[in-house]
XYZ file of C-alpha atoms in Angstrom:
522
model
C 48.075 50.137 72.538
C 50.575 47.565 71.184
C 48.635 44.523 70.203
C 49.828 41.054 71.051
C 48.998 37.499 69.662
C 49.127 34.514 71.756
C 49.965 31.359 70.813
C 50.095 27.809 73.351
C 48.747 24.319 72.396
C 47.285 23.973 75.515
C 43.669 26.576 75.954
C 43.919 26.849 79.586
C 47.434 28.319 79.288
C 46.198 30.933 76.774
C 42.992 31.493 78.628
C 45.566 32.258 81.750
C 47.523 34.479 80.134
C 44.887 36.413 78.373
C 43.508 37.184 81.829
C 45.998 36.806 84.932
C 48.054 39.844 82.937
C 46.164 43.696 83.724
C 47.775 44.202 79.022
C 46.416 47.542 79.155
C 47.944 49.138 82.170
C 51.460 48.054 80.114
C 50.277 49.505 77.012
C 49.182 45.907 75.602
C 46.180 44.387 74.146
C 45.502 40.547 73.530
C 43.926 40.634 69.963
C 44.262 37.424 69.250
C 44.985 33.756 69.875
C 46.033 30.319 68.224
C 46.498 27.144 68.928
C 48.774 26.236 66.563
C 51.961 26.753 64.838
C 49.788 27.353 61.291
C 47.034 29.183 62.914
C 49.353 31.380 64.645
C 50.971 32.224 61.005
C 47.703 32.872 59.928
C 47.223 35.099 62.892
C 49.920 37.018 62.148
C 49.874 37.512 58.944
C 46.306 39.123 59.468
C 46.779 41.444 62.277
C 50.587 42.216 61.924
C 50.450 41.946 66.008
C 53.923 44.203 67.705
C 54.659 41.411 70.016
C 54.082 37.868 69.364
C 54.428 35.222 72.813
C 54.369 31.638 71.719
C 54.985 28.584 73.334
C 58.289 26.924 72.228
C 56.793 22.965 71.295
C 53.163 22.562 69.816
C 52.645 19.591 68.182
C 52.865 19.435 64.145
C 54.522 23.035 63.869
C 57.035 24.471 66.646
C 57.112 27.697 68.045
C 60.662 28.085 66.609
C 59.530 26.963 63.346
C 56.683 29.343 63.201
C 59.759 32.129 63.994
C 61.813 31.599 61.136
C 59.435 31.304 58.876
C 57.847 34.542 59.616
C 61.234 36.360 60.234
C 61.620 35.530 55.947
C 58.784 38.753 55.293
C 58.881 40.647 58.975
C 62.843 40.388 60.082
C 61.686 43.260 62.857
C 58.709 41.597 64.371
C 59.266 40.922 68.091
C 58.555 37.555 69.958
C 58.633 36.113 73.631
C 59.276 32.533 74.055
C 57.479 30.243 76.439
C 58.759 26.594 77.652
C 58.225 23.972 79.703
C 61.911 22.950 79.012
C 64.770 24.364 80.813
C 66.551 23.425 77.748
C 70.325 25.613 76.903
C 70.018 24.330 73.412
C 66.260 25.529 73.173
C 67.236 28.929 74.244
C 70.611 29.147 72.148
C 68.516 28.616 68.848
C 65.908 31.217 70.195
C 68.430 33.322 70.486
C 69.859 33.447 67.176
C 66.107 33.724 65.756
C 66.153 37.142 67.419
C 63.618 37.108 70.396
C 63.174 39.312 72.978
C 62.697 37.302 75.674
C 62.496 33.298 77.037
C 60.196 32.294 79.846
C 59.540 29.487 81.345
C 56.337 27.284 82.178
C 54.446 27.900 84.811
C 54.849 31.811 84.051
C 55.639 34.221 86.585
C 53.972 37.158 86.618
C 56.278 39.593 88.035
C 58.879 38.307 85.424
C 56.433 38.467 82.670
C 55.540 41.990 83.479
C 59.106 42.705 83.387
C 59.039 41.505 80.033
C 56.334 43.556 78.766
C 57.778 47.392 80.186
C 61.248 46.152 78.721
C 59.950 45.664 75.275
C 56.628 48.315 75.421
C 60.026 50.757 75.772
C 62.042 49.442 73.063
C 58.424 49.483 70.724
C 57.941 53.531 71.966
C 61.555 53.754 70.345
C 61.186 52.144 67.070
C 57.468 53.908 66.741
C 59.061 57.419 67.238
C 62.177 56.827 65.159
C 60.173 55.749 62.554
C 57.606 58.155 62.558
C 60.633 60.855 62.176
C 62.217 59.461 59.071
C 58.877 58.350 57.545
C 57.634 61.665 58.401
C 60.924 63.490 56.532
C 60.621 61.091 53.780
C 56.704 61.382 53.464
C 57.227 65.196 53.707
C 60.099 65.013 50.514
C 58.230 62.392 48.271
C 54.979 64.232 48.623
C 56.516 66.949 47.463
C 58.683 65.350 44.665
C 55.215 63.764 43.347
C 53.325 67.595 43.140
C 56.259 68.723 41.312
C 56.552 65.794 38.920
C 52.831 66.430 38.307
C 53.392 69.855 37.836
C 56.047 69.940 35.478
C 54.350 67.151 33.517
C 51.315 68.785 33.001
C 52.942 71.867 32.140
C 54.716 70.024 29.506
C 58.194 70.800 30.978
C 61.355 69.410 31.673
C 61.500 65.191 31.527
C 61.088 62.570 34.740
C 63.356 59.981 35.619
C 62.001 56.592 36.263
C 63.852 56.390 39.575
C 62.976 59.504 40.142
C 61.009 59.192 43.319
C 63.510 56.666 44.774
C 60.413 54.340 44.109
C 61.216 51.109 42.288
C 57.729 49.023 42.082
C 56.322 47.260 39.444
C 53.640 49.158 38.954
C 52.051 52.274 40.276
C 48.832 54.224 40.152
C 47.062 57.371 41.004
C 43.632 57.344 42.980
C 41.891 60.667 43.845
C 39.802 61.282 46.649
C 37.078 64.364 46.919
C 36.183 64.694 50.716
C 33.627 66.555 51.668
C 34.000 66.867 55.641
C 33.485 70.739 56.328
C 36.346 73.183 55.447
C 37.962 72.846 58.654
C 41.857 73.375 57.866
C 42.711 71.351 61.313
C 40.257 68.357 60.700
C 41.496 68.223 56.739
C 45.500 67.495 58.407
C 44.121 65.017 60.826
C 42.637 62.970 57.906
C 46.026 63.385 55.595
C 47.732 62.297 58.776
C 45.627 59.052 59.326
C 46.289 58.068 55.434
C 49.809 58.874 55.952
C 50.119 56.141 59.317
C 47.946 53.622 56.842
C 50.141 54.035 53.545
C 52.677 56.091 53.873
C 54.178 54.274 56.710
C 53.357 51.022 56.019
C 55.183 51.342 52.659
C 52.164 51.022 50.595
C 51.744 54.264 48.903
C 52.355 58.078 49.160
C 49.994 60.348 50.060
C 50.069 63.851 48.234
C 47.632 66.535 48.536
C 45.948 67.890 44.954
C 43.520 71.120 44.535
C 40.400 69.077 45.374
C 41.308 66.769 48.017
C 44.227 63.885 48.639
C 45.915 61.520 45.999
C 47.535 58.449 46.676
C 50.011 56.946 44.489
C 50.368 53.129 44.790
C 51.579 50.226 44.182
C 48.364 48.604 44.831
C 46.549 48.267 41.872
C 43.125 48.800 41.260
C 42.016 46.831 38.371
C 37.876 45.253 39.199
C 35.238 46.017 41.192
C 36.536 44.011 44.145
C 39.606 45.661 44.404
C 38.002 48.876 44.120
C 35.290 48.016 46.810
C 37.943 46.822 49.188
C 39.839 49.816 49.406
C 37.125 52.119 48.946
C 35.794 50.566 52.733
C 39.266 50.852 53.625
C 39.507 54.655 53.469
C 35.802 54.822 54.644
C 36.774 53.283 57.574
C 40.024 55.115 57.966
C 38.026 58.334 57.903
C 35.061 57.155 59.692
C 35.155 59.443 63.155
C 35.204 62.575 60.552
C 31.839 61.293 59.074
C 32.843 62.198 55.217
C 31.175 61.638 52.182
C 33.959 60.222 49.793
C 34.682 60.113 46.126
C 37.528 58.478 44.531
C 38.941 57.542 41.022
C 41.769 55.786 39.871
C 43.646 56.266 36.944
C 45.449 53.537 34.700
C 48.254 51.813 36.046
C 51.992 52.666 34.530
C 55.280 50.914 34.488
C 57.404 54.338 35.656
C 57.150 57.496 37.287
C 57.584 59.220 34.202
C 53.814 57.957 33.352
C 52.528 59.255 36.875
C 51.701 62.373 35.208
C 49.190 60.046 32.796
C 47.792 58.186 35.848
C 46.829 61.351 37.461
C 44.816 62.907 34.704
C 42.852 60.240 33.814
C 41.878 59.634 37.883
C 41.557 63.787 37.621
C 39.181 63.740 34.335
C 36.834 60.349 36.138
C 36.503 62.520 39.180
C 35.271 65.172 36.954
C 32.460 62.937 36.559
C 31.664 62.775 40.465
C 28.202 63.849 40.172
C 27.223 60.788 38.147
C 28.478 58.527 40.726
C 26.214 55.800 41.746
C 28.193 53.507 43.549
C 29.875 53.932 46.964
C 33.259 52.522 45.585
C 36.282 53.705 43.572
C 35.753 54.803 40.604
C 38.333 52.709 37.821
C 39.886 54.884 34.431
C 38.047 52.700 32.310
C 34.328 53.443 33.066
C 34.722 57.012 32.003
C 31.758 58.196 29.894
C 31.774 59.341 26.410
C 30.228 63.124 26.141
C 26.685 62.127 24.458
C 28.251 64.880 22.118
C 30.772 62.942 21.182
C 28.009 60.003 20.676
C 26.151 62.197 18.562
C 28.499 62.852 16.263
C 29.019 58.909 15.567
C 25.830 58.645 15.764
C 25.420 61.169 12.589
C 28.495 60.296 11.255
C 26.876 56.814 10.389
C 23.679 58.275 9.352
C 22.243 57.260 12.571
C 19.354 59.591 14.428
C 21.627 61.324 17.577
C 19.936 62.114 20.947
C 16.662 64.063 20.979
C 17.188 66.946 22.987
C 14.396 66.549 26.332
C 11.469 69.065 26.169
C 11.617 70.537 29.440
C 8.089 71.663 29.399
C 6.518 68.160 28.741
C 8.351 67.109 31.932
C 7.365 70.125 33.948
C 3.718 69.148 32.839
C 3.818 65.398 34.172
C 5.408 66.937 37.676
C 2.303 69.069 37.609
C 0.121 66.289 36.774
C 1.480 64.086 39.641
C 1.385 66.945 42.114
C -1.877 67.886 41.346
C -3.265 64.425 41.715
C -1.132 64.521 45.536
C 0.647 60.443 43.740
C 3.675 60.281 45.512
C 4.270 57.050 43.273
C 3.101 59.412 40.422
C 5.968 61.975 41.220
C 8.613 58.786 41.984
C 8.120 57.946 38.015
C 8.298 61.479 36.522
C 11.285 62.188 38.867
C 12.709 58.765 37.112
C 11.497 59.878 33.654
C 13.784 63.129 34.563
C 16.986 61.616 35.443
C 16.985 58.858 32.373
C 16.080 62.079 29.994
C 17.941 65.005 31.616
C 21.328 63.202 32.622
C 21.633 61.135 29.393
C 21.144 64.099 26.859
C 22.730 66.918 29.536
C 25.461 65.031 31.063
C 27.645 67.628 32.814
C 26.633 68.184 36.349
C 25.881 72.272 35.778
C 23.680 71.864 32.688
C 21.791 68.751 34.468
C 21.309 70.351 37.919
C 20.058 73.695 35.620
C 17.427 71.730 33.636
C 16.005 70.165 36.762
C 15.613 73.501 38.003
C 13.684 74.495 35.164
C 11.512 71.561 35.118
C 10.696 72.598 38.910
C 9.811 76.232 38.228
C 7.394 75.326 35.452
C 5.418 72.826 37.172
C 5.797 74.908 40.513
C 4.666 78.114 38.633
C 1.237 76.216 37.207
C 0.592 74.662 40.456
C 0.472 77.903 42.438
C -1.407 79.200 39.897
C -3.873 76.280 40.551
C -3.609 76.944 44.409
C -3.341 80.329 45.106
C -4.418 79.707 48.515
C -1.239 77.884 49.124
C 1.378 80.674 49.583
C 3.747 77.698 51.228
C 3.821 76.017 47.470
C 6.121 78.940 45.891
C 8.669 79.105 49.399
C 8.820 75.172 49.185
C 9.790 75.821 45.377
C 12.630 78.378 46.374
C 14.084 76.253 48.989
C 14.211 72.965 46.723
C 15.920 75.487 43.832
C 18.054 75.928 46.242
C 19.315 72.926 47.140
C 19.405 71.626 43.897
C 22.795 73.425 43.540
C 24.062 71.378 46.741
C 23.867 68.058 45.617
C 26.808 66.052 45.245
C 25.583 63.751 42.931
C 22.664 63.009 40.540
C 21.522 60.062 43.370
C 21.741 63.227 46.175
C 19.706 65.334 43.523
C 16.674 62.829 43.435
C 16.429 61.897 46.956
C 16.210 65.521 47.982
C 13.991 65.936 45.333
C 11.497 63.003 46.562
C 11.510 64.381 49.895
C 10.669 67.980 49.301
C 8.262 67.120 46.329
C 6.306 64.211 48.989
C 6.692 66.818 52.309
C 4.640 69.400 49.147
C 2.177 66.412 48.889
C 1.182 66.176 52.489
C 0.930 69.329 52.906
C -1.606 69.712 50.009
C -4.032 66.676 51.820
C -1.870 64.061 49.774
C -2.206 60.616 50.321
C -5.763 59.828 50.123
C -7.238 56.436 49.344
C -9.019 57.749 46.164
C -9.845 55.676 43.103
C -7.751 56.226 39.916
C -11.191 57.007 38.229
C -12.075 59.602 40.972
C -8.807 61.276 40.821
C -8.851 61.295 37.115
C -11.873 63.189 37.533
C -11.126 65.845 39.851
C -8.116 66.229 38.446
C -10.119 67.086 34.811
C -12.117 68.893 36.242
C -9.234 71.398 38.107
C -7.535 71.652 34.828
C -9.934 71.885 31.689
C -7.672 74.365 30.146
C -4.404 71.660 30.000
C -3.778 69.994 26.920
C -4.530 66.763 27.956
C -4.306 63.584 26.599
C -5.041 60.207 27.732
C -1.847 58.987 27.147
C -0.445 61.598 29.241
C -2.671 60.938 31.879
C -1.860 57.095 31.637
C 1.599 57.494 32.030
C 1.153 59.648 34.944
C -1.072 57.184 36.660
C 1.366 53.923 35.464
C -1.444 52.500 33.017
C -1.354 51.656 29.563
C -3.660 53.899 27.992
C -6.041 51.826 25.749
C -7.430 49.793 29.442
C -6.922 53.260 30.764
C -9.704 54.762 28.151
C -11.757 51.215 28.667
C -12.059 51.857 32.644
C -12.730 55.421 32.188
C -15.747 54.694 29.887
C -17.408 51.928 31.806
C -17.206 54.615 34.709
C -18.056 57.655 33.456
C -20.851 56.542 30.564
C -18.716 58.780 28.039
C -15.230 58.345 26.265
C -12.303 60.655 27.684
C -12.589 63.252 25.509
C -16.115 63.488 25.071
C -15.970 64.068 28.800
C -13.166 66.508 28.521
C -15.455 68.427 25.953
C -18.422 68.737 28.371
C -15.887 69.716 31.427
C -14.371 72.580 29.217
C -18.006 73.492 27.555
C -18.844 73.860 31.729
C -16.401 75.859 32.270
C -16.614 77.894 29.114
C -19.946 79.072 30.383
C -18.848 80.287 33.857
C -16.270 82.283 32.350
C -18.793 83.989 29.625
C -21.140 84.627 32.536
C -18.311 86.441 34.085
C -18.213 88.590 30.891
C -14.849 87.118 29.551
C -14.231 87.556 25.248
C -14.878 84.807 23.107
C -11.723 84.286 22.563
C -10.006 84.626 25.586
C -12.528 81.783 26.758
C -11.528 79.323 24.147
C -7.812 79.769 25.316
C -8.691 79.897 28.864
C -10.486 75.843 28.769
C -7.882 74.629 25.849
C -9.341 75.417 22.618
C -6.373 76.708 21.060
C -8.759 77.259 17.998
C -11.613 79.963 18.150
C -13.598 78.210 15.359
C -13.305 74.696 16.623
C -14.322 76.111 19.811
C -17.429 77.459 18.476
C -17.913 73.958 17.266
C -17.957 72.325 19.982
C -20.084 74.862 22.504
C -22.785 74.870 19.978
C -23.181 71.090 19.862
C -23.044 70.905 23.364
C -25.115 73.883 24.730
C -27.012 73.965 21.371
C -25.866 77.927 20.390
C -22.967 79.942 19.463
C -20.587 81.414 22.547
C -21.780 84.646 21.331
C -25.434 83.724 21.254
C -25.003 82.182 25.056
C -23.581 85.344 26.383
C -25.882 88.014 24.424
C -28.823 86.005 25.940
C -27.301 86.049 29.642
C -26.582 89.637 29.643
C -30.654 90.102 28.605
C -32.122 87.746 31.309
């Protein structure tokens, strides 16, 4: 459909024509309409309409006037004229502005009709004319820019700065990664839909790059607006294919010869992809510094550099929070992760690989703790799994949350329990963890001195005198069960054989040994 803007003082004229005309059975489409000689520049300068009809005198700005003024930026945009005024002069001075056409008040609709298949013919001609020399021009700069690239990166040969037969101020490369299924067909319809938007419009050249397309433009982006803007733009370009969309841009350069630099800084940001948390193009500048590289500044000024995470602490609060079924509980630790694991990590391999180990642990301990729950270890494979599939670290922790909190239903999660009573049971599943209050607090989002207060005016006993008793409890079911000494005290957290002797003898009032020689003879 050619789209057409119309443009009469009077409404009911515009209101006529918008409706007396079948536009679409002539390959038309009213998009618009103004009132005036300024609104209809405004108009046009928003839609770029293919055929203009405006009426000839509107008060303040004339139809003529509005003409030439827009001729100065779009000498090939077509117009019909509409008067009341049988006027030679009137249609002289049309004339020279270059319309297609001059009808006169009150409009006849076989003539205007006429009008329309005359000039939808003459549009069919320019579109196809142009689409053949844009197409043999797009085809020949596309691949002038992979072979400037090329040799640049390769360090050969030199580039002209005419080279491209480009001569704009300025021009930059932006990379997009589009994920859209590897369909070879549907991959050419989206180049070709890029190509009608910027290619053909003279705002840029699309060129195709191992990961995706690259665009090299003239129109900078330099902020987050600009970024944001044409970030939609493509999304919206691309919409029917349903694509998920990364892009980078690199710096802008005064030359062709500097393409080359544009391109692998844009190349090097989209490196980055899986850090991505915005939906918007990514700008040259707000590339990351390797925490590596931090480190050694850091040490270079005597400063501490980053602490490497311990895997296995983390692993422990994911245990912790499935255990007590806290989907808020695993929403923290999952944030505790991605603060800890991306900042020290950084690359998307080594992150995505310490998530999965942090998985595996706590999945490991809490099948161990539920053996009845065979579904525990497949829900563990399939989340390992898909950890590999993310595209980004914002991907990684929503699929994450949602297999971790499906885990938690299935396990009878989100009960109405007390903190105290969950505390509790939770003590009572695990005497053989190394717990600590503090770890405990942090799982359940409470600072751990109120946390110990609480527990106390509940329970009648401080946390770990209560832990002591839990352990001493179990202690005795697993001597009853004719388990070593020793292999008790490791089995309900007394890493210390001694110390646990200690502490079952002032709670049961005799040695371990004592306890299980007197079992055996009752």
């Amino acid at each position: 459909m050619y789209k057409v803007l119309l443009v009469d003082d009077e409404p009911s004229i515009r209101e006529g024509l918008t409706t007396i005309i079948d536009w679409e059975k002539y390959s038309f489409q009213v998009m618009a309409t103004a009132g005036s000689g300024r609104e209809a520049i405004a108009c046009f300068n928003e839609m770029l309409p293919d055929l203009t009809i405006i009426d000839i005198r509107m008060p303040g700005m004339t139809g003529l006037e509005v003409i030439e003024e827009l001729r100065v930026q779009h000498p090939d945009a077509h117009f019909l004229i509409l008067s009341g005024y049988a006027d030679f002069d009137y249609a002289k001075k049309a004339i020279s502005f270059g319309v297609d056409g001059y009808l006169l008040k009150p409009v006849d609709e076989d003539e205007i009709i006429a009008e329309l298949e005359r000039i939808a013919v003459q549009l069919n001609q320019e579109r196809e004319t142009l689409a053949r020399y844009a197409g043999e021009d797009t085809a020949y700069r596309e691949h002038q820019i992979e072979a400037l690239l090329y040799d640049s990166l390769q360090g050969e040969g030199s580039v002209e700065t005419d080279s491209l037969g480009l001569h704009w101020p300025q021009y930059q490369v932006i990379l997009l990664e589009i994920h859209a299924g590897s369909d070879l067909q549907r991959s050419n319809e989206m180049k070709r839909k890029l190509v009608e938007a910027f290619d053909q419009k003279q705002r840029g050249i699309v060129f195709s790059f191992h990961s995706g397309l690259g665009l090299l433009t003239q129109e900078v982006v330099n902020q987050n607006s600009t970024s944001q803007s044409l970030y939609d733009e493509l999304q919206t370009l691309l919409a029917e294919w349903d694509v998920k969309m990364y892009a980078a841009a690199g710096e802008p350069v005064q030359s062709t010869a500097e393409i080359a630099r544009s391109y692998t800084q844009a190349s090097s940001l989209l490196a980055e992809r899986f850090l991505f948390t915005e939906q918007r193009i990514k700008r040259w500048e707000e590339g990351r510094i390797s925490p590596r590289d931090e480190q050694e500044d850091h040490s270079a000024a005597g400063a501490d550099g980053l602490q490497e995470p311990d895997e296995v602490e983390l692993a422990d609060k994911l245990y912790y929070a499935l255990d007590i079924r806290s989907s808020e509980s695993v929403m923290r630790v999952l944030g505790e992760m991605e603060d800890r694991l991306v900042t020290y990590y950084w690359t998307e391999q080594a992150v995505k690989t310490a998530f999965s180990q942090v998985f595996s642990l706590a999945f490991n301990k809490l099948a161990a703790a539920n053996e009845q729950m065979q579904s525990i270890m497949q829900e563990h494979s399939v989340l390992i799994n898909e950890v590999y599939h993310q595209l980004t670290i914002a991907d990684l922790i929503a699929m994450s949350a949602e297999h971790l909190n499906r885990l938690i239903q299935r396990m009878g999660g989100g009960s109405k329990d007390t903190v105290m009573k969950q505390m509790i049971e939770f003590i009572q599943r695990n005497p053989g963890e190394n717990l600590k209050l503090e770890v405990l607090a942090e799982v359940f989002n409470y600072n751990s001195s109120y946390l110990g207060k609480l527990f106390k005016n509940h329970t009648g006993e401080y946390f770990n005198a209560f832990l002591d008793k839990v352990r001493i409890e179990k202690a005795k079911t697993l001597l009853d069960e004719g388990l070593k000494v020793h292999q008790v005290a490791a089995r309900v957290g007394y890493a210390n054989v001694d110390y646990f002797h200690s502490k079952f003898k002032k709670y049961v009032g005799e040695s371990p040994s004592a306890y299980k020689q007197s079992r055996s003879q009752s």
